[in-house]
C-alpha cells in the first residue's frame, strides 16, 4: 500500500464516521412518532437512506424525532442545512423522499409541492 | 446504504465486567427483531471514562449518553429511541447535583471540562477496525513522516513540542529520542512500557484497549526517528483485552503494509512483538523491564549506562510509556506549536488520570497540564460524595505523595507536584475524605512497595520493612515518642541510597503525610486516638441505649457473638473484649444506634 491508497481508504472510511464526528452538512430528520409511523414514516426513512446510499452522499445524515403535533401532515420531514433556512416537508411519500434527495439535497432546490413550512 | 444511527457501546474492562457484552448482544437482537439491521450500526469501543456508571453507551447522531444499561433495557431503547426518536429519559446520565437530565454528551460536565487528545478516539472508534482508525486520520502522521520528513526533523519536532514522558519521571521525550538516534550502532530497539504497575491506574490499559493503533503508529514514527527496525510492547498479562486488541491491530497493520517490511512502500521497515509481563511492580522500571524482555529475572540494574546507549540485548534502546507514544501522531499532524498551546510552559500537552476514591465521578479523565487539583476533583470529579469533607489527594500511586486541602489550587504539572512532595507518576489520583486515616494510608502504600521490592539492594529490602514496622506499631497505639524522627531518618536513607526508583520513591507517602498530617501521627502515638476511626486497635463500638430498639439484627450479624440482648428489650450491649471491630453490626443496624468511639 502506498500513501495514495491510504488516502483513498481514509476518504471512504470517513463517511462511515460522519454520524459520530458531527461533520454533516445536511441533516434530515424524519418524524417517527406513533402517527408518523402509522402514516408510513418507516418507508420514507428507508427511502432516504437508500437514495443517499445509492448516490454515495457523505456529509448527509438521516435521523429521527418524536411527534411534532402535525398529525394531519405526517409523515413530516425536516431538512436542516448549514447556513440555510430549515425546510419542513409534509405528507412525504417514499417517492417524494427520493425527489427531496435529488432536487433539494443534491441540487439545492426544495421540492415545492411538499413544503409546509420554512424556518429561518 | 448509510447508517442513520451509530450505537457505541463501551467495551472497556470496567464496562465488560458489568456485562456490557450482554447489553450489546441484547441491543443487536432487538435491532434485528425490529428490522433495523441496515439502519443502525453497533460498535464496541474502548473505555469512555465514567467507569462507575457502566455499562455505558452513546447513541449518535443525537449524542444521548446512557448509563447503567441492562439487557432488559434493550427493547425500550430500540423501540423508543432508535425507532421513534425518543431517548429513554430514565437511562440518560443525570448529574448528581442537579438531577437534571442532560441529553448531549458534550453538556455533561464530566466531559465538558476535559480536553481529549490522546483519548480522542477512545470511545469513538471501533478499536478492532483499522479502517475506523484510518478514518480518524490514523497512520496519516506516519505517512507524513516517511515521505516528507528526515529522521532528524522528526526528533527536532518532538523536542520542540516539549513533550515529556508520561511514565512518571517526565523526562523530555525529544531529548531521549536524540540520545538513541545519536547512539552508535546499526541495531536499535523501540520498547513501549505498558506495565502500568500502579494498582489504581488504568490509563495505559484504556489507551491500548481503546485505540491500539495510536500506540503502534507512535512507536513506528519513533523507530523511524531513531533508526530502529524492531520493537516490543511490554504489557502485563492481567490485561487480556489489551493484548487481544494489540494482536488484532498489529496483524491488521501488517496486512495493510503499515507495519513490517517496506512500510507504505517507502523502504522503511519496522515490526513489533508483544511481550507479556507477570505483573511485578518493579518490572515497570525500565532496566528491569528490559531484563524481563531478555528472558532474565526482572530486576533493575544501576544506570548509567542508560538504555539509550546500552539497553535491550546491549543495544541502544528507546523506551517510552504507552501514553507518551499516544501523543506522537498528534504532534506530527498538528505541529509542535499546537502542542505547546495546550498545558503549561514546562509541561505542555494533556495528561490522562485515573480518578478514584472518595469522589462522585470516578474513571478516566484527560485534562490539559496545569489544570488545578480543585478543578479535577470538584469540577470534573463532581466533588466528594455524601456531603463529606475533602481531606487529601494522593497523586502518583504508591510512590506518590499526599496533598492536603490548602494546596488544592496547585496546577497539575511535574514541578508543582514535586514541590509538594508528591509526583505526577503515571496518573493515578486517589481522593480521600475525613473518613480516611493518614497513618493507615501511609501504611497501606508502604505495605505494597515493601512487598514489591525486588530485594536486590539493602536500603529498600531492609529499610522499607523497618519503616512498615514503625507504622504498624503506631496504628496499634503502641507508637513511641521518637518514632516519627526514626521514620523520617529511615525514609531519607531509603530515598537516597536505593538502587532504583522503587526504593527512591517508596517513602513519599510516609514523608508527605508526615509533612501535612503530622498531628494525626502524634494523636495516634500520644493519645492512642485515630480521628478517622479507621485504626481498629484504637476504637471501640458502642450501642447507644437511647437509639437501640432491640431489633436483634446486630446480634445475629455479629460474626464473633460479641453482642447480647433480648429481642424487643433494648438496649443491646457489645462485649468489647470479644468484639473484633469489623463494623458489620453498624452496617446492619436500621436505627444508626451503633457508634465508633475512641478506645481510650
Ligand atoms: C518502580 C518503578 C515502576 C515503574 N513503572 C512504570 C510503569 O508501569 N509504566 C511506565 O511507563 N513507566 C514506569 N516506570 C518508569 C520507567 O522506568 C521509565 O522511566 C519510563 O517507562 C520511560 O518512559 P517515558 O519517558 O515515556 O515516561 C517505573 C519506574 C519505577 C522506578
XYZ file of C-alpha atoms and ligand atoms in Angstrom:
751
model
C 0.000 0.000 0.000
C 1.183 3.474 -0.894
C 0.315 6.807 0.679
C -2.322 7.498 -2.013
C -4.016 4.209 -1.152
C -4.107 5.221 2.491
C -5.767 8.496 1.481
C -8.396 6.644 -0.515
C -9.195 4.351 2.372
C -9.455 7.355 4.655
C -11.904 9.164 2.399
C -14.094 6.116 2.063
C -13.950 5.224 5.743
C -14.505 8.797 6.921
C -18.062 8.688 5.548
C -18.758 5.901 7.970
C -17.835 8.153 10.864
C -19.966 11.210 9.908
C -22.676 10.291 12.395
C -20.209 10.368 15.267
C -17.984 13.248 14.310
C -20.838 15.654 13.598
C -19.270 16.680 10.299
C -22.566 16.513 8.403
C -23.542 19.336 6.048
C -27.174 18.260 5.825
C -29.328 16.680 8.472
C -32.616 15.025 7.514
C -34.993 14.455 10.409
C -37.912 12.100 9.892
C -40.794 12.356 12.397
C -41.218 8.863 13.794
C -43.922 9.330 16.387
C -46.817 6.886 16.512
C -48.837 8.808 13.924
C -45.781 9.278 11.732
C -45.100 5.548 11.729
C -48.793 4.849 11.074
C -48.665 7.214 8.093
C -45.680 5.376 6.609
C -42.650 7.170 8.074
C -40.639 3.925 8.228
C -40.753 3.519 4.448
C -39.944 7.188 3.969
C -36.925 6.853 6.214
C -35.773 3.738 4.389
C -36.171 5.552 1.047
C -33.993 8.427 2.263
C -31.266 6.060 3.430
C -31.408 4.068 0.232
C -31.259 7.082 -2.081
C -28.439 8.704 -0.096
C -26.542 5.425 -0.197
C -27.021 4.989 -3.944
C -25.712 8.465 -4.586
C -22.895 7.896 -2.127
C -23.501 11.230 -0.428
C -21.210 11.830 2.509
C -21.962 14.736 4.829
C -25.655 13.847 4.933
C -27.112 12.207 7.983
C -30.607 10.890 8.480
C -32.082 10.795 11.915
C -35.470 10.546 13.533
C -37.520 12.559 16.006
C -40.665 12.109 18.016
C -44.130 13.527 17.378
C -44.269 17.183 16.348
C -48.030 17.549 16.666
C -48.810 17.960 12.995
C -50.669 14.665 12.708
C -52.571 15.612 9.557
C -49.343 16.249 7.639
C -47.478 13.057 8.652
C -45.002 11.782 7.625
C -43.204 15.037 8.383
C -39.568 15.513 7.391
C -37.216 18.391 8.199
C -34.134 19.205 6.173
C -31.511 21.187 8.086
C -28.672 22.608 6.058
C -25.709 24.621 7.241
C -26.293 28.332 6.694
C -29.736 27.869 5.127
C -33.318 28.027 6.391
C -34.786 24.751 7.617
C -37.346 23.290 5.240
C -40.240 21.251 6.654
C -41.988 18.794 4.322
C -45.405 17.206 4.951
C -47.252 14.125 3.628
C -43.958 12.759 2.392
C -44.034 9.513 0.419
C -41.032 7.304 -0.421
C -41.070 8.766 -3.948
C -41.115 12.296 -2.510
C -38.191 11.332 -0.295
C -36.135 10.317 -3.335
C -37.001 13.605 -5.047
C -36.023 15.583 -1.942
C -32.627 13.912 -2.032
C -32.124 14.552 -5.759
C -33.628 18.015 -6.102
C -33.134 19.600 -2.685
C -30.090 17.999 -1.097
C -28.046 17.488 -4.265
C -29.201 20.422 -6.412
C -30.342 22.905 -3.786
C -33.960 23.300 -4.985
C -36.583 22.434 -2.345
C -39.483 20.318 -3.682
C -42.188 22.987 -3.500
C -45.332 20.838 -3.539
C -44.437 19.109 -0.277
C -43.107 22.120 1.644
C -45.334 23.045 4.580
C -43.044 25.426 6.438
C -39.740 27.250 6.085
C -37.954 28.312 9.249
C -35.107 30.803 9.373
C -26.619 2.043 2.462
C -25.534 4.640 5.011
C -26.490 4.175 8.628
C -28.689 6.621 10.436
C -27.685 5.636 13.962
C -24.346 4.622 15.443
C -24.582 2.911 18.797
C -21.262 2.969 20.625
C -21.128 0.522 23.495
C -18.185 0.803 25.835
C -16.020 -2.311 25.754
C -13.538 -1.079 28.350
C -12.610 -3.555 31.038
C -14.842 -1.961 33.692
C -17.919 -1.995 31.465
C -17.169 -5.534 30.316
C -17.071 -6.649 33.919
C -20.541 -5.153 34.393
C -21.624 -7.200 31.348
C -21.632 -4.669 28.544
C -21.213 -7.618 26.174
C -24.628 -8.944 27.195
C -26.121 -5.494 26.715
C -24.616 -5.367 23.262
C -25.999 -8.789 22.382
C -29.465 -7.753 23.583
C -29.360 -4.493 21.617
C -28.278 -6.322 18.472
C -31.089 -8.832 18.963
C -33.714 -6.107 19.340
C -32.368 -4.211 16.346
C -32.769 -7.351 14.241
C -36.214 -8.030 15.695
C -37.343 -4.561 14.658
C -35.851 -4.851 11.198
C -33.400 -2.016 11.794
C -30.267 -4.000 10.992
C -29.487 -1.992 7.888
C -30.023 1.382 9.520
C -28.294 1.029 12.847
C -24.667 0.123 13.449
C -23.436 -1.196 16.777
C -19.776 -0.626 17.631
C -17.838 -1.810 20.636
C -15.364 0.904 21.651
C -12.635 1.361 24.223
C -13.120 2.998 27.605
C -15.314 6.096 27.615
C -14.219 7.240 31.053
C -17.084 7.247 33.558
C -16.398 3.701 34.677
C -18.568 3.533 37.779
C -21.662 4.255 35.661
C -21.202 1.264 33.381
C -22.258 -0.295 31.192
C -22.352 2.991 29.295
C -23.281 3.678 25.702
C -23.616 6.667 23.396
C -26.081 6.965 20.555
C -25.102 9.168 17.614
C -26.004 11.493 15.968
C -28.032 12.688 18.985
C -25.162 12.059 21.403
C -27.516 10.585 24.009
C -25.397 9.113 26.805
C -26.918 6.109 28.526
C -25.615 4.737 31.798
C -26.097 1.504 33.757
C -27.817 -0.126 30.829
C -29.013 -3.678 31.368
C -30.002 -6.246 28.742
C -33.626 -5.775 29.850
C -33.465 -2.139 28.708
C -32.613 -3.106 25.143
C -36.163 -3.376 23.842
C -37.228 0.013 25.204
C -34.118 1.706 23.824
C -34.633 0.221 20.381
C -38.385 0.843 20.196
C -38.471 4.266 21.744
C -35.193 5.774 20.708
C -33.974 4.038 17.568
C -37.401 3.649 16.056
C -39.327 6.642 17.345
C -36.561 9.075 18.144
C -37.383 9.481 21.822
C -34.348 8.913 24.034
C -35.156 6.824 27.094
C -35.006 9.508 29.753
C -34.611 7.226 32.749
C -31.335 5.847 31.433
C -29.741 9.156 30.458
C -26.896 10.442 32.535
C -28.031 12.761 35.295
C -25.607 14.908 37.227
C -25.841 14.100 40.911
C -26.027 17.770 41.915
C -28.682 18.948 39.579
C -30.616 15.742 38.965
C -31.360 17.309 35.669
C -31.431 15.300 32.540
C -28.707 16.224 30.155
C -29.013 14.794 26.709
C -25.955 15.940 24.885
C -22.741 14.190 25.679
C -20.848 17.448 25.325
C -23.016 19.049 28.006
C -22.115 16.510 30.647
C -19.650 18.379 32.904
C -17.556 15.261 33.252
C -16.751 15.623 29.548
C -17.152 19.372 29.071
C -14.130 20.220 31.197
C -11.850 17.641 29.672
C -9.580 18.000 26.688
C -9.296 14.785 24.777
C -6.168 14.490 22.686
C -4.642 11.118 23.480
C -8.039 9.627 24.289
C -9.868 11.334 21.390
C -10.555 8.024 19.660
C -11.282 6.030 22.806
C -14.988 5.517 22.959
C -15.442 6.895 19.454
C -13.999 4.282 17.123
C -14.031 0.521 16.961
C -10.539 -0.430 18.160
C -10.704 -3.700 16.244
C -11.370 -1.988 12.933
C -8.289 -0.422 11.372
C -10.421 1.444 8.828
C -12.149 3.432 11.555
C -8.735 4.420 12.888
C -7.650 5.440 9.397
C -10.887 7.432 9.010
C -9.907 9.354 12.129
C -6.641 10.397 10.387
C -4.880 7.256 11.572
C -1.479 6.498 10.024
C -1.528 9.897 8.310
C 1.208 11.106 10.640
C 3.288 8.046 9.776
C 2.735 8.721 6.077
C 3.827 12.318 6.552
C 6.951 11.362 8.469
C 8.038 8.706 5.976
C 7.502 10.835 2.879
C 8.164 14.400 3.979
C 10.497 14.389 6.977
C 14.000 13.207 7.725
C 14.566 11.274 10.958
C 16.374 14.315 12.394
C 13.403 16.537 11.611
C 11.111 14.152 13.460
C 13.357 14.221 16.525
C 13.500 18.008 16.352
C 9.728 18.326 16.071
C 9.180 16.140 19.127
C 11.867 18.066 21.018
C 10.262 21.383 20.016
C 6.875 20.202 21.263
C 8.229 19.931 24.805
C 6.550 16.530 25.285
C 7.711 14.829 28.484
C 7.492 11.146 29.312
C 4.122 10.142 30.721
C 5.509 7.097 32.511
C 6.310 9.021 35.646
C 9.560 10.912 35.635
C 8.656 13.420 32.941
C 11.919 13.162 31.042
C 11.896 15.254 27.814
C 10.928 12.821 25.064
C 12.718 14.623 22.239
C 15.965 14.554 24.171
C 15.627 10.834 24.816
C 14.957 10.209 21.106
C 18.057 12.194 20.210
C 20.241 10.141 22.576
C 19.089 6.949 20.889
C 19.345 8.399 17.382
C 22.903 9.574 18.095
C 23.997 6.371 19.817
C 26.433 4.385 17.673
C 25.298 1.033 16.360
C 23.232 -0.301 13.494
C 20.784 -2.379 15.562
C 18.445 -0.401 17.826
C 15.173 -1.132 19.545
C 11.990 0.702 20.477
C 10.197 -0.506 23.587
C 6.759 0.502 24.786
C 6.294 0.349 28.538
C 2.774 -0.923 29.157
C 3.480 -2.437 32.530
C 1.307 0.015 34.461
C 2.193 -1.251 37.888
C 0.359 1.378 39.926
C -2.543 -0.668 41.318
C -5.079 2.166 40.987
C -4.126 3.130 37.455
C -5.647 2.060 34.178
C -4.778 4.872 31.746
C -2.418 2.785 29.653
C -4.716 -0.198 29.629
C -7.555 2.007 28.382
C -5.495 3.503 25.590
C -4.219 0.095 24.491
C -7.749 -1.279 24.563
C -9.484 1.724 23.049
C -7.016 2.897 20.421
C -4.205 0.358 19.960
C -3.192 1.697 16.548
C -2.306 5.073 18.041
C 0.392 3.406 20.140
C 1.612 1.312 17.208
C 1.772 4.411 14.999
C 3.654 6.359 17.686
C 6.187 3.547 18.033
C 6.682 3.267 14.277
C 7.318 7.001 13.986
C 9.798 6.718 16.868
C 11.529 3.787 15.171
C 11.966 5.836 12.001
C 13.303 8.768 14.040
C 15.891 6.775 15.996
C 16.739 4.194 13.330
C 15.221 1.060 14.855
C 13.720 -1.837 12.970
C 12.340 -3.904 15.840
C 10.047 -3.003 18.675
C 8.478 -4.611 21.713
C 5.307 -3.777 23.575
C 5.520 -4.974 27.155
C 2.013 -5.453 28.563
C 1.046 -7.082 31.804
C -0.605 -10.439 31.413
C -3.555 -9.263 33.531
C -4.627 -7.120 30.573
C -6.007 -9.824 28.267
C -8.280 -7.457 26.351
C -5.428 -5.047 25.625
C -3.324 -7.979 24.431
C -6.095 -9.263 22.206
C -6.686 -5.850 20.624
C -2.957 -5.277 20.125
C -2.704 -8.606 18.341
C -5.630 -7.737 16.090
C -4.181 -4.279 15.450
C -0.633 -5.381 14.628
C -1.967 -8.087 12.316
C -4.246 -5.616 10.532
C -1.498 -3.007 10.209
C 0.891 -5.603 8.838
C -1.770 -6.784 6.395
C -2.127 -3.273 5.008
C 1.582 -2.567 4.742
C 1.568 -0.129 7.654
C 3.842 -2.296 9.776
C 6.525 -4.812 8.839
C 8.543 -4.775 5.628
C 8.635 -1.732 3.371
C 6.020 0.354 5.159
C 3.862 2.389 2.738
C 6.336 1.273 0.058
C 8.902 3.768 1.316
C 11.622 1.235 2.030
C 11.357 1.682 5.786
C 10.770 -1.499 7.791
C 9.762 -1.941 11.394
C 7.913 -4.671 13.234
C 6.535 -5.116 16.720
C 6.376 -8.086 19.079
C 4.221 -8.342 22.186
C 5.733 -9.414 25.472
C 3.639 -10.301 28.484
C 4.803 -9.352 31.956
C 3.945 -11.248 35.087
C 2.850 -8.130 36.870
C 5.578 -7.259 39.356
C 5.609 -3.539 40.143
C 9.369 -3.302 39.722
C 9.160 -4.659 36.169
C 7.815 -1.257 35.119
C 11.225 0.221 35.882
C 12.966 0.456 32.544
C 16.099 -1.598 33.211
C 14.059 -4.317 34.954
C 11.616 -4.320 32.062
C 14.435 -4.748 29.578
C 15.862 -7.645 31.608
C 12.420 -9.208 31.628
C 12.088 -8.969 27.833
C 15.523 -10.588 27.534
C 14.110 -13.537 29.455
C 16.031 -12.742 32.614
C 14.748 -12.043 36.074
C 13.006 -8.654 36.177
C 15.497 -6.779 38.330
C 16.741 -3.220 37.896
C 20.396 -2.540 37.303
C 22.392 0.602 38.004
C 22.284 3.391 35.420
C 24.394 4.585 33.621
C 24.698 3.037 31.159
C 21.242 4.265 30.217
C 19.098 2.145 27.921
C 19.520 4.823 25.236
C 23.154 3.741 24.989
C 23.025 0.150 26.167
C 19.570 -1.323 26.541
C 17.806 -4.367 25.188
C 20.335 -7.069 24.173
C 23.029 -4.465 24.925
C 21.826 -2.300 22.017
C 20.721 1.338 22.073
C 17.046 1.244 23.114
C 14.302 3.832 23.192
C 11.837 3.134 25.962
C 8.714 5.221 26.347
C 5.413 4.887 28.078
C 2.155 3.977 26.276
C 0.654 7.443 26.690
C 3.889 9.110 25.529
C 3.625 7.153 22.270
C -0.072 8.039 22.092
C 0.827 11.736 21.833
C 3.231 11.386 18.921
C 0.851 11.294 15.985
C -0.981 14.379 17.194
C 2.258 16.347 17.441
C 3.295 15.304 13.935
C -0.101 16.149 12.451
C -0.760 19.414 14.302
C 2.764 20.631 14.944
C 4.870 21.403 17.977
C 3.352 24.883 18.373
C -0.129 23.476 18.613
C 1.038 21.038 21.279
C 2.698 23.839 23.217
C -0.547 25.826 23.135
C -2.043 23.179 25.450
C -0.907 22.864 29.034
C 1.883 24.879 30.634
C 5.245 26.209 29.507
C 7.272 23.499 31.234
C 4.675 20.733 30.929
C 2.894 21.075 27.575
C 0.013 18.901 26.424
C -2.562 16.929 28.333
C -2.391 14.179 30.930
C -4.694 11.250 31.442
C -5.659 10.488 35.037
C -7.456 7.613 36.684
C -9.694 9.283 39.236
C -10.731 7.094 42.156
C -11.533 7.075 45.853
C -13.967 9.429 47.555
C -15.127 11.343 44.523
C -18.500 11.308 42.780
C -17.356 10.712 39.188
C -14.623 8.119 39.182
C -12.999 6.980 35.973
C -10.644 8.060 33.266
C -10.156 11.758 32.508
C -7.844 13.750 30.257
C -7.102 17.381 31.075
C -4.577 19.995 29.976
C -1.494 20.094 32.191
C -1.820 22.992 34.587
C -5.435 22.207 35.437
C -5.746 22.631 39.196
C -6.381 19.746 41.543
C -9.575 21.535 42.563
C -10.919 21.578 39.011
C -10.042 17.925 38.589
C -11.636 16.767 41.829
C -14.532 19.182 42.268
C -15.206 20.172 38.647
C -14.800 17.005 36.622
C -14.918 14.666 39.583
C -18.078 16.315 40.906
C -16.710 16.645 44.463
C -16.904 14.399 47.490
C -19.932 12.123 47.917
C -22.292 12.074 50.904
C -21.526 15.666 51.902
C -18.215 14.676 53.454
C -15.206 16.908 53.824
C -12.261 16.633 51.419
C -9.098 15.688 53.257
C -6.298 14.927 50.823
C -5.450 13.627 47.392
C -2.762 11.076 46.597
C -1.155 11.525 43.193
C 1.355 9.175 41.624
C 0.135 5.919 43.130
C 2.090 4.008 45.775
C 5.246 6.015 45.142
C 3.392 9.315 45.100
C 2.507 11.767 47.779
C -0.467 13.049 49.636
C -1.613 16.643 49.103
C -3.892 18.423 51.618
C -6.782 20.848 51.064
C -4.694 24.009 51.356
C -2.912 23.091 48.117
C -5.986 22.279 46.051
C -5.342 25.242 43.785
C -1.972 23.879 42.718
C -1.729 23.419 38.952
C -1.037 19.841 37.958
C 2.421 19.730 36.377
C 5.619 17.825 37.105
C 7.387 20.546 39.087
C 4.425 21.766 41.148
C 3.551 18.284 42.341
C 7.163 17.539 43.150
C 7.449 20.739 45.180
C 4.587 19.468 47.330
C 6.336 16.142 47.941
C 4.114 14.246 45.531
C 4.732 13.122 41.945
C 2.826 13.009 38.688
C 3.650 9.341 38.371
C 1.671 7.565 35.744
C -1.525 9.417 36.634
C -3.298 7.667 39.476
C -5.361 10.117 41.573
C -6.941 8.878 44.779
C -9.230 11.245 46.652
C -9.624 10.920 50.408
C -12.196 12.360 52.787
C -12.476 12.813 56.548
C -13.052 9.071 56.978
C -9.537 8.230 55.755
C -6.732 7.872 58.284
C -3.430 9.227 57.029
C -1.327 6.838 59.107
C -3.274 3.940 57.716
C -2.906 5.298 54.196
C 0.878 5.536 54.508
C 0.942 2.046 55.961
C -1.165 0.726 53.096
C 1.109 2.079 50.363
C 4.266 1.075 52.168
C 2.942 -2.435 52.576
C 2.599 -2.536 48.802
C 6.053 -1.173 47.943
C 7.780 -3.246 50.648
C 6.253 -6.414 49.244
C 7.148 -5.397 45.677
C 10.803 -4.669 46.493
C 12.997 -6.963 44.429
C 15.354 -7.374 47.381
C 18.496 -6.622 45.481
C 19.689 -3.573 47.414
C 19.812 -3.293 51.192
C 18.185 0.123 51.770
C 14.996 -0.939 50.016
C 14.944 -4.548 51.214
C 15.636 -3.750 54.864
C 14.589 -0.115 55.124
C 11.021 -0.436 53.881
C 10.056 -3.282 56.280
C 11.659 -1.325 59.133
C 9.506 1.676 58.256
C 6.467 -0.540 57.968
C 7.081 -1.957 61.416
C 7.033 1.526 62.925
C 3.843 2.422 61.087
C 2.152 -0.758 62.251
C 3.181 -0.011 65.786
C 1.704 3.471 65.544
C -1.586 2.194 64.176
C -1.793 -0.272 67.056
C -1.448 2.607 69.507
C 1.994 1.377 70.618
C 3.977 4.162 68.993
C 6.976 5.581 70.828
C 7.832 9.263 71.246
C 10.851 9.092 68.932
C 9.117 7.026 66.261
C 8.405 9.932 63.951
C 12.014 11.035 63.920
C 13.169 7.495 63.299
C 10.641 7.151 60.499
C 11.899 10.315 58.861
C 15.523 9.276 59.114
C 14.825 5.875 57.646
C 12.740 7.406 54.864
C 15.509 9.761 53.870
C 18.097 6.985 53.851
C 15.962 4.681 51.721
C 15.212 7.553 49.354
C 18.862 8.419 48.933
C 20.553 5.026 48.952
C 18.228 2.768 46.985
C 19.342 1.468 43.638
C 16.216 2.206 41.619
C 13.156 4.403 41.546
C 11.118 1.950 43.587
C 13.103 2.475 46.755
C 13.843 6.091 45.929
C 10.161 6.982 45.791
C 8.565 4.454 48.164
C 8.962 6.735 51.228
C 6.942 9.512 49.536
C 3.554 8.611 51.052
C 5.122 8.500 54.517
C 7.067 11.731 54.136
C 4.173 13.669 52.643
C 1.663 12.556 55.262
C 4.207 13.379 57.967
C 4.621 16.785 56.393
C 0.941 17.675 56.166
C -0.741 15.494 58.781
C 1.873 15.186 61.499
C -0.680 15.925 64.211
C -2.601 12.808 63.188
C 0.500 10.691 63.747
C 1.044 12.420 67.086
C -2.551 11.767 68.141
C -2.030 8.090 67.432
C 1.161 7.996 69.485
C 0.356 10.302 72.373
C -3.394 9.880 72.799
C -3.906 6.481 71.202
C -6.535 8.149 69.078
C -7.425 7.716 65.407
C -9.627 10.633 64.452
C -10.888 8.956 61.294
C -11.790 5.881 63.376
C -10.017 3.609 60.944
C -7.242 2.047 63.016
C -9.191 -0.753 64.640
C -6.941 -1.116 67.664
C -7.782 2.438 68.684
C -11.567 2.360 68.517
C -14.460 0.651 70.201
C -18.030 0.038 69.087
C -20.845 1.190 71.311
C -24.625 0.819 71.150
C -26.474 3.976 72.076
C -29.120 2.788 74.599
C -31.398 5.669 73.625
C -31.424 4.716 69.962
C -31.450 0.918 70.246
C -34.852 -0.683 69.662
C -33.855 -4.252 70.365
C -34.441 -5.460 66.821
C -31.801 -8.182 67.245
C -30.245 -7.607 63.805
C -26.796 -6.699 65.144
C -26.670 -9.735 67.396
C -27.469 -12.032 64.530
C -24.974 -10.358 62.200
C -22.020 -10.340 64.607
C -19.509 -12.961 63.402
C -17.966 -13.471 66.864
C -21.123 -13.370 69.001
C -19.936 -10.330 70.898
C -23.395 -8.754 71.149
C -26.001 -9.761 73.696
C -29.602 -8.730 74.295
C -33.200 -9.908 74.128
C -35.440 -9.082 71.165
C -37.809 -6.245 71.993
C -35.930 -5.448 75.198
C -33.379 -2.746 74.407
C -30.619 -1.883 74.869
C -28.259 -4.451 73.422
C -24.631 -4.376 74.525
C -21.297 -5.152 72.901
C -18.670 -7.106 74.808
C -15.577 -5.069 73.997
C -13.247 -7.904 74.906
C -14.765 -10.134 72.261
C -15.500 -7.501 69.622
C -13.146 -7.615 66.594
C -14.326 -4.202 65.339
C -15.285 -5.429 61.919
C -18.142 -2.921 61.651
C -20.771 -5.423 60.475
C -23.214 -4.522 63.276
C -23.037 -0.863 62.355
C -23.840 -1.635 58.741
C -26.927 -3.708 59.552
C -28.379 -1.508 62.321
C -31.539 0.082 60.893
C -31.601 2.816 63.578
C -27.997 4.083 63.336
C -27.652 3.223 67.007
C -24.094 1.927 66.798
C -21.243 4.407 67.099
C -17.487 4.153 66.835
C -15.755 5.792 69.782
C -12.162 6.308 70.816
C -10.850 3.314 72.656
C -9.353 5.323 75.474
C 9.330 1.065 40.384
C 9.082 1.713 39.067
C 7.963 1.365 38.346
C 7.720 1.950 37.108
N 6.594 1.580 36.445
C 6.346 2.133 35.240
C 5.185 1.760 34.515
O 4.379 0.965 34.969
N 4.974 2.325 33.297
C 5.845 3.246 32.758
O 5.627 3.697 31.646
N 6.938 3.621 33.436
C 7.221 3.096 34.651
N 8.354 3.476 35.325
C 9.238 4.463 34.673
C 10.192 3.795 33.684
O 11.351 3.398 34.386
C 10.623 4.745 32.567
O 11.062 5.928 33.133
C 9.528 5.082 31.587
O 8.997 3.932 31.030
C 10.086 5.959 30.481
O 9.077 6.335 29.580
P 8.637 7.851 29.407
O 9.874 8.677 29.238
O 7.786 7.861 28.192
O 7.896 8.225 30.647
C 8.615 2.915 36.578
C 9.729 3.273 37.319
C 9.968 2.696 38.558
C 11.179 3.114 39.309
